Amino acid sequence: MRELLEGSQAVAEAVRLCRPGVISAYPITPQTHIVEELASMVAQGKLKAEFVNVESEHSAASVVLGSVATGVRSFTATSSQGLLLMAEVVFNIAGMRLPVVMTCANRSISAPLNIWNDHQDAITVRDSGWIQMHAETIQEALDLHIQAYRIGEAPRIMLPVIVNMDGFILTHGLEVVDVPTQEQVDNFLPGYKPLYKLDVENPLTLGPLVGPDYYMEARFAIQETHKDVLELIPLVQGEFQKAFGRPSGGLIEPYRIDDAEKVIVAMGSVCGTIKDVVDALRAKGKKVGCLRVVTYRPFPAAEICRALKNVPRVAVLEKAVSLGSYSPLLSEIRSVFSGKKKSPVISGFVIGLGGRDISLDSIKEVFKRLTAKPVSEEFIDLKPELLQEKI
Amino acid sequence: MATENNKHLFGSGHTACAGCGQAIAARLVVDVAGANTIIANNTGCLEVFSTAYPQSAWGVPWIHSLFENAAAVASGIEAGLKYLGIKDKINVIAQAGDGGTADIGLQALSGMWERGHDILYICYDNEAYENTGIQRSGLTPYGASTTTTPVGDFSLLGNLRPKKPMPEIAVAHGVVYVATASVGYPRDIQTKIKKAVSLKGPKYIQVHVPCPLGWRHDPQITYDIGKLAVETGLYPLIEYENGKLANVRKLTKIKPVEEYLKFQGRFKHILSSPELLKQIQAIADYNIERYGLRAEFANPPPTQPISVQPKNREEERK
């Protein structure tokens, strides 16, 4: 059914359709509407789930760790400081191979305190072992949650998934979305059948102490599984398209890059703006395009290489910085072409930190600055007058 | 591994130190709770000595996540079991040491209590971070020497603060059943666990578990040390039911604190200082009064000052 929904409502609808048995909730802007909406569904009897109002994000993550370990599909959501507070548990959930699904309403990291959108939160847990996908639209955010359970709970995967959606831009924006029926989702997403769980009939010890003789193999296994995830995601995307008629998700999404001379690589909702600029410039005869990285972890290096290898100039446009080094996505995309005979000139631009508005002109500026000479860490839309001020 | 030949749900072959009070208490707890039990365990000695992969001492489903989150993980397990409709058949236990309970795990524990989860929380109180090498915790007793509260020329006392009153903090949360126990009284532990698992809602039991390594006592006298802590009034055995002090273990023969302290290296410096000894006796006296520990026919309190020959610290160093 097509409905005008706020992004958070759309995600809550998707989560409801996935039938989680346990939801843990802790408020943080701009995530809060999602768990509020789910609480309302539980209160109205539209969703049968145990709703646990925890005392911190650390416990929000710990509760779903415990409930998934008990064999029950579970959900939580967070943002920014919340993700950082639960970082320890985030790493632990992946290491314990528990397929939690969590929404991250992407937001900047303090200080200075700022509640608006960028990607610094999600980027900061990139090494945790979680699968991470970025939605471009509210429809895709809805769809990715349904796919996330299917991917994470696959017996050969058993890994948690973060669905990233840009804070405010997607969580609080309104969009006409197609909400699938329960029957459609039930057909696409079977119930969770854990490979292992806390069961008095078959007592297992989960989370033991592991010495140097075994630790590396456990970590290597996760690394290997991420290769399987790279194979599985396109299959799930294909099945999703067959079932729901939309090509949501996948590893990457190329947009008008076949003959492009300049391509911007980015993640999340900014790609909508980039695509608009691409269309406008194409109309003027400029050969430009956009490559959207949908799946950030596992990193689809081969697909990115294939997509960009014939493009002369590539701009990596990021809402995050690795302070003191290059931005994370820039480093990774450069590493894709390291040692390759044919490589684009790859430049890096930082944009939209802490919710700084990204206009069509901002994107045009990126295309303009993308010359034959590579640059790194160029900040777009900086205000020079503020840099003169003593803070 | 638990085998058919092993009637205990916490098997032998774990790697605890000789005389470890925590290992004794952990077995008592799980054996009484029974096979229909799921345990969430914080990081600490117990987790380390019972689950060194690929072995495990546990005969019940058991999970360890992190140092401070067993109460929250257990909350998730309980919620999951409720969703599955099988909570009534299964006991959920969260357990940790004193640091994992009273310090780093207190927030998660407070949340678990306040939300009213049907979980029994066990704090194995060995009065310091023994797993990392005897550092002070919020439950380290007044005057104990630890590696982070050492006694030296400028610090004659050791730990400067009294134990955090965890049982009262639990009572203040409306926890339905709060008790202290001691490895010196195994049957009392069993009785309290039995009672706790029969009640719905959050329960808290704090078990005093001597640590020969950290307390520097002979591993053969673990039970005796546990008993002496109770008999001196330094570790009162009490039960709160629905917020009311319901039972205390009465003391028929109250022993001077020196009887407890003298077997432990961590209190060696106290014995040589009549002033410090008096302060620790005052803690025991306060407990005895506060909880009404004195049996009607108990011996009178020591009226004479306790005679301990103060050692000349200067001489001792030579």
XYZ file of C-alpha atoms in Angstrom:
709
model
C 0.000 0.000 0.000
C 1.325 3.427 -0.914
C 1.331 5.852 1.987
C 2.837 9.211 2.864
C 5.067 8.390 5.825
C 7.809 9.966 7.835
C 11.070 8.020 7.466
C 10.974 6.809 11.050
C 7.390 5.614 10.635
C 8.338 3.790 7.463
C 11.188 2.013 9.253
C 8.898 1.103 12.151
C 6.431 -0.369 9.638
C 9.237 -2.420 8.098
C 10.364 -3.637 11.511
C 6.785 -4.551 12.450
C 6.458 -6.592 9.270
C 9.647 -8.482 10.205
C 7.976 -9.661 13.452
C 10.734 -9.085 16.030
C 10.071 -10.642 19.443
C 12.201 -8.223 21.443
C 12.809 -4.516 20.924
C 15.085 -2.468 23.176
C 14.752 1.289 23.160
C 16.673 4.277 24.388
C 15.954 7.794 23.172
C 18.457 9.732 21.107
C 17.774 12.311 18.446
C 17.204 11.757 15.525
C 16.501 8.066 16.065
C 13.751 8.407 18.679
C 10.710 8.494 16.407
C 11.457 4.944 15.279
C 11.196 3.391 18.744
C 8.308 5.676 19.685
C 6.391 4.390 16.691
C 7.219 0.782 17.593
C 6.158 1.379 21.213
C 2.855 2.664 19.920
C 2.398 -0.424 17.729
C 3.064 -2.697 20.718
C 0.691 -0.659 22.889
C -2.044 -0.954 20.263
C -1.511 -4.667 19.800
C -0.368 -4.261 16.197
C 2.975 -5.843 17.060
C 3.478 -8.680 19.519
C 6.895 -8.039 21.032
C 8.587 -7.513 24.372
C 9.465 -3.813 24.449
C 12.326 -3.117 26.876
C 12.941 0.495 27.880
C 16.587 0.386 28.890
C 18.713 2.834 30.855
C 21.406 3.397 28.202
C 22.455 2.447 24.705
C 25.038 0.112 26.223
C 22.132 -1.851 27.665
C 19.992 -1.401 24.530
C 22.635 -3.348 22.629
C 23.160 -5.805 25.500
C 19.444 -6.614 25.713
C 19.185 -7.521 22.033
C 22.416 -9.469 22.354
C 20.729 -11.530 25.068
C 17.424 -11.947 23.260
C 18.967 -12.972 19.925
C 21.158 -15.424 21.864
C 17.897 -16.868 23.198
C 16.820 -17.420 19.584
C 14.416 -14.499 19.227
C 14.568 -11.992 16.346
C 15.287 -8.581 17.848
C 15.624 -4.942 16.950
C 17.077 -1.753 18.315
C 17.976 1.645 16.919
C 20.470 4.321 17.795
C 22.468 7.281 16.618
C 25.690 9.195 17.209
C 26.727 9.207 20.880
C 24.445 6.250 21.442
C 26.348 4.177 18.911
C 29.623 5.209 20.492
C 28.379 4.352 23.985
C 27.361 0.909 22.767
C 30.506 0.465 20.682
C 31.892 -2.151 23.042
C 28.716 -4.206 22.744
C 28.579 -3.589 18.977
C 31.943 -5.300 18.544
C 30.890 -8.051 20.948
C 27.630 -8.834 19.093
C 29.498 -9.368 15.828
C 32.185 -11.455 17.523
C 29.487 -13.635 19.066
C 27.878 -14.048 15.622
C 24.431 -12.829 16.683
C 22.302 -11.435 13.820
C 20.886 -8.320 15.469
C 19.425 -5.683 13.135
C 19.864 -2.075 14.190
C 18.989 1.224 12.573
C 21.559 3.979 12.828
C 20.044 7.407 12.247
C 23.336 8.901 11.154
C 24.401 11.944 13.130
C 27.605 13.787 13.915
C 29.783 13.127 16.964
C 30.367 15.583 19.808
C 32.279 17.893 20.425
C 31.020 20.366 19.521
C 27.635 18.955 20.378
C 25.549 18.746 17.237
C 22.456 16.673 16.556
C 22.462 16.927 12.766
C 23.455 14.543 10.066
C 26.790 13.222 8.952
C 28.326 9.732 8.840
C 30.942 9.928 11.559
C 28.999 7.616 13.901
C 28.668 4.636 11.561
C 32.167 5.067 10.171
C 33.576 4.846 13.673
C 32.379 1.237 14.096
C 33.345 0.159 10.591
C 35.840 -2.418 11.955
C 33.341 -4.078 14.291
C 32.314 -6.929 11.987
C 28.764 -5.659 11.384
C 27.327 -5.540 7.906
C 26.590 -1.881 7.127
C 24.249 -0.616 4.435
C 23.275 2.968 3.613
C 19.808 3.964 2.428
C 19.372 6.739 -0.116
C 15.635 7.184 0.292
C 12.952 6.443 2.842
C 11.649 3.655 0.630
C 15.077 2.112 0.555
C 15.442 2.455 4.347
C 12.184 0.535 4.702
C 13.302 -2.117 2.233
C 16.793 -2.530 3.677
C 15.426 -3.493 7.096
C 13.515 -6.374 5.551
C 16.608 -7.433 3.609
C 18.844 -6.987 6.670
C 17.204 -9.807 8.642
C 17.336 -12.057 5.599
C 21.042 -11.361 5.103
C 22.213 -11.372 8.733
C 20.227 -14.447 9.786
C 21.305 -16.578 6.799
C 22.863 -19.704 8.379
C 26.137 -19.222 6.526
C 26.323 -15.565 7.621
C 25.087 -15.107 11.228
C 26.246 -11.508 11.492
C 24.528 -8.339 12.707
C 23.441 -5.580 10.315
C 23.325 -1.810 10.700
C 20.918 -0.057 8.358
C 22.179 3.491 8.046
C 19.786 6.293 7.204
C 20.648 9.962 7.317
C 19.401 11.639 10.465
C 16.561 14.142 9.922
C 16.972 14.030 6.132
C 15.494 10.527 6.028
C 14.282 9.914 9.592
C 12.154 13.054 9.687
C 11.515 13.566 5.987
C 8.226 12.593 4.366
C 7.953 10.377 1.323
C 5.270 8.364 -0.391
C 6.385 4.798 0.206
C 5.110 1.390 -0.678
C 4.515 -0.568 2.539
C 4.459 -4.254 1.669
C 1.808 -6.586 3.025
C 2.506 -8.969 5.877
C 2.049 -11.873 3.496
C 4.667 -10.499 1.100
C 7.196 -10.043 3.911
C 6.428 -13.441 5.463
C 7.091 -15.064 2.091
C 10.375 -13.207 1.680
C 11.571 -13.474 5.272
C 11.085 -16.784 7.082
C 11.226 -16.948 10.904
C 14.623 -16.856 12.583
C 16.149 -20.335 12.887
C 19.284 -19.886 14.991
C 22.216 -22.236 14.517
C 22.887 -21.977 18.269
C 21.012 -20.514 21.197
C 20.615 -20.547 24.967
C 18.472 -23.637 25.414
C 18.055 -25.688 28.581
C 17.546 -28.812 26.435
C 20.951 -28.339 24.867
C 23.143 -26.295 27.211
C 25.864 -24.403 25.367
C 28.538 -22.048 26.643
C 28.489 -18.838 24.576
C 31.173 -16.183 24.824
C 33.992 -18.184 26.435
C 37.499 -17.003 27.129
C 39.601 -17.753 24.053
C 43.385 -17.788 24.190
C 45.985 -17.161 21.493
C 45.519 -20.736 20.221
C 41.970 -20.043 18.975
C 41.316 -16.287 18.795
C 42.731 -15.612 15.335
C 40.613 -18.310 13.708
C 37.461 -16.820 15.217
C 38.323 -13.418 13.761
C 39.417 -14.932 10.438
C 36.059 -16.696 10.216
C 34.243 -13.358 10.375
C 36.532 -11.922 7.732
C 35.808 -14.904 5.459
C 32.067 -14.661 6.116
C 32.113 -11.077 4.872
C 33.188 -12.486 1.485
C 30.053 -14.636 1.552
C 28.019 -11.533 2.394
C 29.357 -9.898 -0.778
C 27.917 -12.836 -2.729
C 24.652 -12.973 -0.814
C 23.638 -9.311 -0.939
C 23.141 -9.169 -4.742
C 21.133 -12.418 -4.568
C 18.908 -11.026 -1.832
C 18.548 -7.810 -3.803
C 17.458 -9.829 -6.838
C 14.917 -11.832 -4.863
C 13.660 -8.667 -3.241
C 13.118 -7.084 -6.640
C 11.232 -10.160 -7.793
C 9.027 -10.142 -4.701
C 8.462 -6.419 -4.279
C 9.193 -4.940 -7.688
C 11.924 -2.546 -6.555
C 15.704 -2.771 -6.895
C 16.517 -1.601 -3.367
C 19.859 -2.376 -1.752
C 22.695 -4.256 -3.388
C 26.375 -3.508 -3.144
C 26.745 -0.406 -5.329
C 24.496 1.628 -7.557
C 26.081 3.220 -10.636
C 24.217 6.190 -12.089
C 25.063 7.359 -15.615
C 28.720 6.405 -15.312
C 29.186 4.398 -18.523
C 30.852 7.151 -20.546
C 31.442 9.511 -17.623
C 34.610 11.549 -17.352
C 33.880 12.624 -13.798
C 32.121 10.545 -11.179
C 31.241 11.361 -7.603
C 31.281 8.436 -5.173
C 29.116 8.873 -2.066
C 26.803 7.123 0.406
C 23.291 7.802 1.598
C 20.768 10.495 0.846
C 23.239 12.955 -0.685
C 23.257 10.715 -3.736
C 19.795 12.025 -4.578
C 21.205 15.531 -4.800
C 24.187 14.315 -6.781
C 21.935 12.525 -9.270
C 19.956 15.738 -9.799
C 23.168 17.629 -10.548
C 24.331 14.818 -12.835
C 21.068 15.065 -14.779
C 21.378 18.843 -15.041
C 24.991 18.711 -16.200
C 24.273 15.849 -18.596
C 21.556 18.013 -20.131
C 24.311 20.520 -20.849
C 26.440 17.803 -22.424
C 28.821 17.231 -19.487
C 29.852 13.616 -19.053
C 29.339 13.140 -15.329
C 27.918 10.406 -13.140
C 27.446 9.112 -9.616
C 28.456 5.884 -7.923
C 26.545 5.119 -4.757
C 28.144 2.784 -2.241
C 25.122 0.998 -0.778
C 27.010 -1.636 1.199
C 29.906 -0.165 3.134
C 30.701 -3.347 5.055
C 31.659 -5.691 3.612
C 33.441 -3.271 1.304
C 32.588 -4.115 -2.318
C 36.080 -3.454 -3.651
C 35.804 -5.563 -6.820
C 32.481 -4.001 -7.846
C 33.815 -0.491 -7.233
C 36.943 -1.264 -9.244
C 34.889 -2.578 -12.143
C 32.582 0.438 -12.061
C 35.282 3.098 -11.919
C 38.246 1.673 -13.787
C 37.490 3.507 -17.023
C 36.506 6.775 -15.367
C 39.283 9.401 -15.664
C 38.405 11.406 -12.556
C 36.689 10.289 -9.380
C 35.613 12.436 -6.434
C 34.960 10.645 -3.157
C 32.474 12.777 -1.300
C 32.266 12.027 2.387
C 30.339 13.111 5.456
C 33.108 11.904 7.745
C 36.772 12.501 8.439
C 39.462 10.352 9.922
C 40.922 13.298 11.806
C 44.639 13.415 11.201
C 44.426 11.217 8.108
C 42.387 10.864 4.923
C 38.670 10.270 5.021
C 37.853 6.579 5.379
C 36.030 6.002 2.104
C 38.674 7.971 0.181
C 41.427 5.772 1.611
C 39.533 2.619 0.788
C 38.685 3.605 -2.769
C 42.271 4.624 -3.425
C 43.386 1.277 -2.040
C 41.077 -0.471 -4.518
C 43.235 0.904 -7.322
C 46.569 0.535 -5.589
C 48.927 -1.359 -7.872
C 46.416 -1.393 -10.739
C 47.763 -0.355 -14.151
C 44.700 1.680 -14.927
C 43.418 3.951 -12.199
C 41.284 7.080 -12.100
C 42.621 10.265 -10.578
C 40.929 10.013 -7.188
C 40.228 13.114 -5.108
C 38.616 13.402 -1.724
C 36.091 15.963 -0.522
C 34.504 16.405 2.886
C 30.992 17.763 2.915
C 27.958 18.288 5.111
C 29.533 17.721 8.525
C 27.145 18.318 11.410
C 24.246 18.892 9.036
C 25.827 21.682 6.934
C 23.380 21.987 4.077
C 24.470 20.348 0.838
C 23.007 22.308 -2.063
C 23.042 21.649 -5.788
C 25.779 24.272 -5.947
C 27.830 22.346 -3.394
C 27.804 19.336 -5.702
C 28.584 21.478 -8.768
C 31.529 22.858 -6.811
C 32.839 19.321 -6.313
C 32.654 18.590 -10.044
C 34.419 21.907 -10.668
C 37.253 21.190 -8.253
C 37.706 17.689 -9.664
C 40.658 18.350 -11.943
C 43.545 16.265 -13.262
C 45.454 17.033 -10.095
C 44.263 14.879 -7.220
C 43.350 16.554 -3.956
C 42.561 15.054 -0.556
C 40.485 16.315 2.321
C 39.104 19.346 0.493
C 36.304 20.739 2.637
C 33.299 21.978 0.676
C 31.213 24.956 1.870
C 33.608 25.998 4.628
C 32.959 29.512 5.891
C 36.283 31.337 5.762
C 34.977 34.138 7.973
C 34.424 31.678 10.844
C 37.929 30.327 10.544
C 39.271 33.748 11.457
C 37.347 33.773 14.731
C 38.932 32.743 17.964
C 36.717 30.076 19.537
C 32.627 -30.374 30.527
C 29.567 -31.496 32.393
C 29.093 -35.198 31.761
C 26.489 -37.743 32.725
C 28.795 -38.939 35.470
C 28.990 -35.490 36.937
C 25.951 -34.695 39.027
C 26.956 -31.082 39.425
C 25.883 -28.417 36.934
C 29.197 -26.693 37.546
C 31.764 -29.375 36.931
C 35.211 -29.971 38.316
C 38.267 -29.376 36.201
C 37.952 -25.622 36.047
C 41.061 -23.583 36.726
C 40.170 -21.662 39.880
C 42.871 -21.229 42.523
C 43.002 -23.681 45.410
C 40.554 -22.611 48.096
C 38.595 -20.259 45.806
C 35.406 -19.270 47.587
C 33.757 -18.138 44.371
C 34.041 -21.578 42.745
C 32.406 -23.190 45.795
C 29.576 -20.655 45.835
C 28.991 -20.823 42.071
C 28.469 -24.575 42.242
C 26.056 -24.260 45.156
C 24.073 -21.606 43.292
C 23.648 -23.465 40.013
C 23.050 -26.845 41.636
C 20.144 -25.425 43.639
C 18.793 -23.412 40.698
C 18.810 -26.612 38.631
C 19.053 -27.609 34.990
C 16.252 -25.276 33.871
C 18.493 -22.274 34.346
C 20.183 -19.868 31.952
C 23.131 -17.876 33.253
C 24.544 -14.559 32.014
C 27.972 -13.953 33.478
C 30.007 -10.770 33.605
C 33.710 -10.828 32.858
C 35.770 -11.756 35.891
C 37.473 -14.629 37.682
C 34.476 -16.958 37.440
C 34.086 -16.481 33.697
C 37.807 -16.885 33.103
C 38.384 -19.991 35.202
C 35.217 -21.798 34.084
C 35.150 -21.299 30.297
C 38.664 -21.378 28.873
C 37.854 -22.523 25.343
C 37.428 -25.336 24.289
C 36.385 -26.408 27.775
C 33.500 -25.298 29.936
C 32.541 -26.170 33.480
C 28.881 -25.276 32.900
C 26.118 -27.813 32.556
C 23.465 -25.164 31.935
C 23.181 -22.677 29.045
C 25.639 -19.954 29.864
C 26.614 -16.707 28.153
C 29.320 -14.153 28.717
C 29.340 -10.866 26.854
C 31.256 -8.108 28.642
C 32.401 -6.857 32.049
C 29.414 -4.680 32.921
C 26.403 -5.937 31.016
C 25.305 -9.313 32.450
C 22.234 -7.660 34.002
C 21.252 -6.208 30.614
C 22.046 -9.399 28.684
C 19.950 -11.321 31.224
C 17.161 -8.763 30.723
C 17.247 -9.604 27.013
C 17.220 -13.339 27.731
C 14.256 -12.919 30.062
C 12.413 -10.810 27.472
C 13.156 -13.442 24.820
C 11.871 -16.266 27.038
C 8.742 -14.253 27.812
C 8.156 -13.747 24.101
C 8.570 -17.488 23.561
C 6.130 -18.124 26.424
C 8.570 -20.295 28.386
C 9.839 -17.887 31.041
C 7.858 -19.546 33.836
C 9.768 -22.795 33.313
C 13.238 -21.267 33.328
C 15.321 -19.432 35.939
C 17.440 -16.608 34.602
C 20.519 -15.813 36.658
C 22.890 -12.913 36.097
C 26.106 -13.116 38.025
C 29.283 -11.137 38.537
C 32.019 -10.294 40.936
C 31.921 -7.275 43.216
C 33.568 -4.888 40.731
C 31.274 -6.049 37.928
C 28.309 -5.524 40.242
C 28.917 -2.501 42.433
C 31.163 -0.469 40.123
C 31.164 -0.909 36.355
C 27.957 -2.986 36.237
C 25.838 -0.905 38.607
C 24.009 1.055 35.923
C 22.912 -2.024 34.017
C 21.964 -3.709 37.302
C 19.955 -0.692 38.414
C 18.082 -0.818 35.109
C 17.390 -4.521 35.461
C 16.036 -4.036 38.989
C 13.968 -0.991 38.165
C 12.351 -2.635 35.156
C 11.320 -5.531 37.373
C 12.775 -8.382 35.306
C 12.273 -11.859 36.736
C 16.003 -12.451 37.243
C 18.137 -13.587 40.156
C 21.325 -11.537 40.331
C 24.242 -13.038 42.244
C 27.192 -10.926 43.321
C 30.175 -13.040 44.290
C 31.820 -10.617 46.655
C 35.525 -11.283 47.000
C 36.047 -7.655 47.847
C 38.450 -6.579 45.096
C 39.251 -6.915 41.381
C 40.963 -10.223 41.992
C 41.006 -11.254 38.331
C 43.202 -8.327 37.321
C 45.404 -8.650 40.379
C 43.725 -7.443 43.584
C 42.761 -3.855 42.843
C 40.311 -1.991 45.060
C 36.599 -2.071 44.195
C 33.579 -0.362 45.706
C 33.099 -3.462 47.856
C 36.647 -3.597 49.198
C 36.326 -3.248 52.971
C 37.676 -0.376 55.004
C 41.339 -0.802 55.764
C 42.115 -3.597 53.289
C 45.446 -3.404 51.534
C 45.105 -3.943 47.783
C 47.466 -3.252 44.901
C 45.759 0.100 44.308
C 45.301 0.905 48.008
C 48.669 -0.251 49.278
C 49.956 0.507 52.727
C 53.046 2.692 52.785
C 54.877 5.301 54.806
C 52.279 7.927 53.944
C 49.274 5.619 53.795
C 48.919 3.512 56.910
C 45.310 2.459 56.370
C 45.016 0.857 52.937
C 41.496 1.276 51.538
C 40.031 4.514 52.868
C 36.343 3.880 52.264
C 33.741 1.462 53.633
C 31.908 -1.049 51.431
C 29.214 0.341 49.176
C 25.876 -0.713 50.718
C 24.684 -2.824 47.787
C 21.921 -4.712 49.649
C 20.346 -1.412 50.697
C 20.761 -0.026 47.169
C 18.887 -3.110 45.952
C 16.162 -2.639 48.576
C 15.778 0.990 47.517
C 14.987 -0.285 43.987
C 12.073 -2.329 45.282
C 13.859 -5.639 44.682
C 11.534 -8.343 46.030
C 14.211 -10.412 47.737
C 17.629 -9.175 48.866
C 20.026 -11.309 50.865
C 23.623 -11.657 51.853
C 25.209 -15.065 52.228
C 28.622 -16.518 52.851
C 30.555 -19.464 51.578
C 31.150 -20.208 55.265
C 27.481 -21.243 55.450
C 26.794 -23.433 52.398
C 23.370 -24.580 53.566
C 22.312 -20.998 54.094
C 23.325 -20.235 50.474
C 21.216 -23.166 49.284
C 18.197 -22.050 51.318
C 18.438 -18.509 50.006
C 18.839 -19.558 46.380
C 15.855 -21.873 46.719
C 13.776 -19.068 48.146
C 14.968 -16.575 45.528
C 14.124 -18.749 42.525
C 10.647 -19.407 43.947
C 9.860 -15.680 43.822
C 8.889 -13.643 40.738
C 10.651 -10.383 39.962
C 14.181 -9.152 40.530
C 16.241 -10.759 43.297
C 19.705 -9.879 44.619
C 21.989 -12.142 46.625
C 25.479 -11.063 47.599
C 27.691 -13.979 48.574
C 30.880 -13.382 50.538
C 33.542 -15.495 48.849
C 37.022 -15.486 50.377
C 39.907 -15.229 47.914
C 43.085 -16.831 49.262
C 45.190 -15.080 46.633
C 43.855 -11.583 47.168
C 43.199 -11.764 50.869
C 46.442 -13.618 51.464
C 45.079 -16.385 53.618
C 45.802 -20.106 53.719
C 43.676 -21.776 50.979
C 42.690 -24.470 53.471
C 40.712 -22.098 55.689
C 38.321 -20.571 53.135
C 35.218 -21.778 55.001
C 36.624 -20.626 58.341
C 37.450 -17.193 56.991
C 33.924 -16.922 55.625
C 32.490 -17.921 58.992
C 34.707 -15.539 60.936
C 33.568 -12.583 58.829
C 30.011 -13.404 59.873
C 30.811 -14.242 63.515
C 32.626 -10.950 64.045
C 29.733 -8.928 62.607
C 31.792 -7.691 59.666
C 29.630 -9.561 57.127
C 26.090 -9.744 58.484
C 23.864 -12.394 56.909
C 20.561 -10.667 56.304
C 17.413 -11.044 54.232
C 15.081 -8.334 53.023
C 11.705 -9.402 51.714
C 9.624 -6.786 49.928
C 11.728 -4.016 51.407
C 11.580 -5.205 55.023
C 14.419 -6.734 56.982
C 12.946 -10.220 57.376
C 15.733 -12.324 58.833
C 19.239 -11.985 60.172
C 21.637 -14.690 61.236
C 21.922 -14.169 64.986
C 25.344 -14.463 66.545
C 25.578 -16.483 69.704
C 29.263 -15.944 70.205
C 30.437 -12.626 68.851
C 34.136 -12.719 68.117
C 36.430 -9.683 68.101
C 37.321 -8.564 64.561
C 40.936 -9.396 65.215
C 39.954 -13.090 65.038
C 38.949 -12.547 61.393
C 41.661 -10.099 60.407
C 44.643 -11.978 61.757
C 44.496 -14.749 59.162
C 44.681 -12.347 56.232
C 47.712 -10.600 54.791
C 45.545 -7.770 53.490
C 44.863 -6.693 57.094
C 48.330 -7.311 58.521
C 48.929 -3.586 59.005
C 45.683 -3.236 60.965
C 46.787 -5.701 63.615
C 49.785 -3.561 64.452
C 47.655 -0.449 65.008
C 45.244 -0.379 67.974
C 43.620 2.724 66.513
C 42.832 1.086 63.165
C 41.714 -2.075 64.881
C 39.295 -0.011 66.946
C 37.892 1.565 63.800
C 37.239 -1.827 62.232
C 35.711 -3.115 65.457
C 33.435 -0.080 65.329
C 32.199 -1.169 61.878
C 31.360 -4.625 63.248
C 29.679 -3.098 66.320
C 27.617 -0.850 64.090
C 26.481 -3.833 61.990
C 25.587 -5.785 65.125
C 23.438 -2.943 66.396
C 21.939 -1.966 63.084
C 20.807 -5.427 62.050
C 20.208 -6.752 65.594
C 22.682 -9.570 65.155
C 23.164 -10.295 68.817
C 21.397 -13.450 69.995
C 19.723 -13.048 73.388
C 22.225 -15.343 74.987
C 25.236 -13.981 73.154
C 28.412 -13.046 74.900
C 28.683 -9.415 76.027
C 30.616 -7.091 73.773
C 34.297 -6.781 74.619
C 34.527 -4.019 77.186
C 38.264 -4.113 77.493
C 40.248 -2.483 74.735
C 41.585 -5.166 72.465
C 45.157 -5.779 73.408
C 47.383 -6.055 70.438
C 50.998 -5.170 70.792
C 51.556 -2.294 68.368
C 54.540 -3.001 66.218
C 57.125 -0.356 65.814
C 56.818 0.372 62.112
C 60.299 1.831 61.934
C 61.745 -1.321 63.379
C 59.643 -3.522 61.157
C 61.160 -1.934 58.066
C 64.649 -2.663 59.290
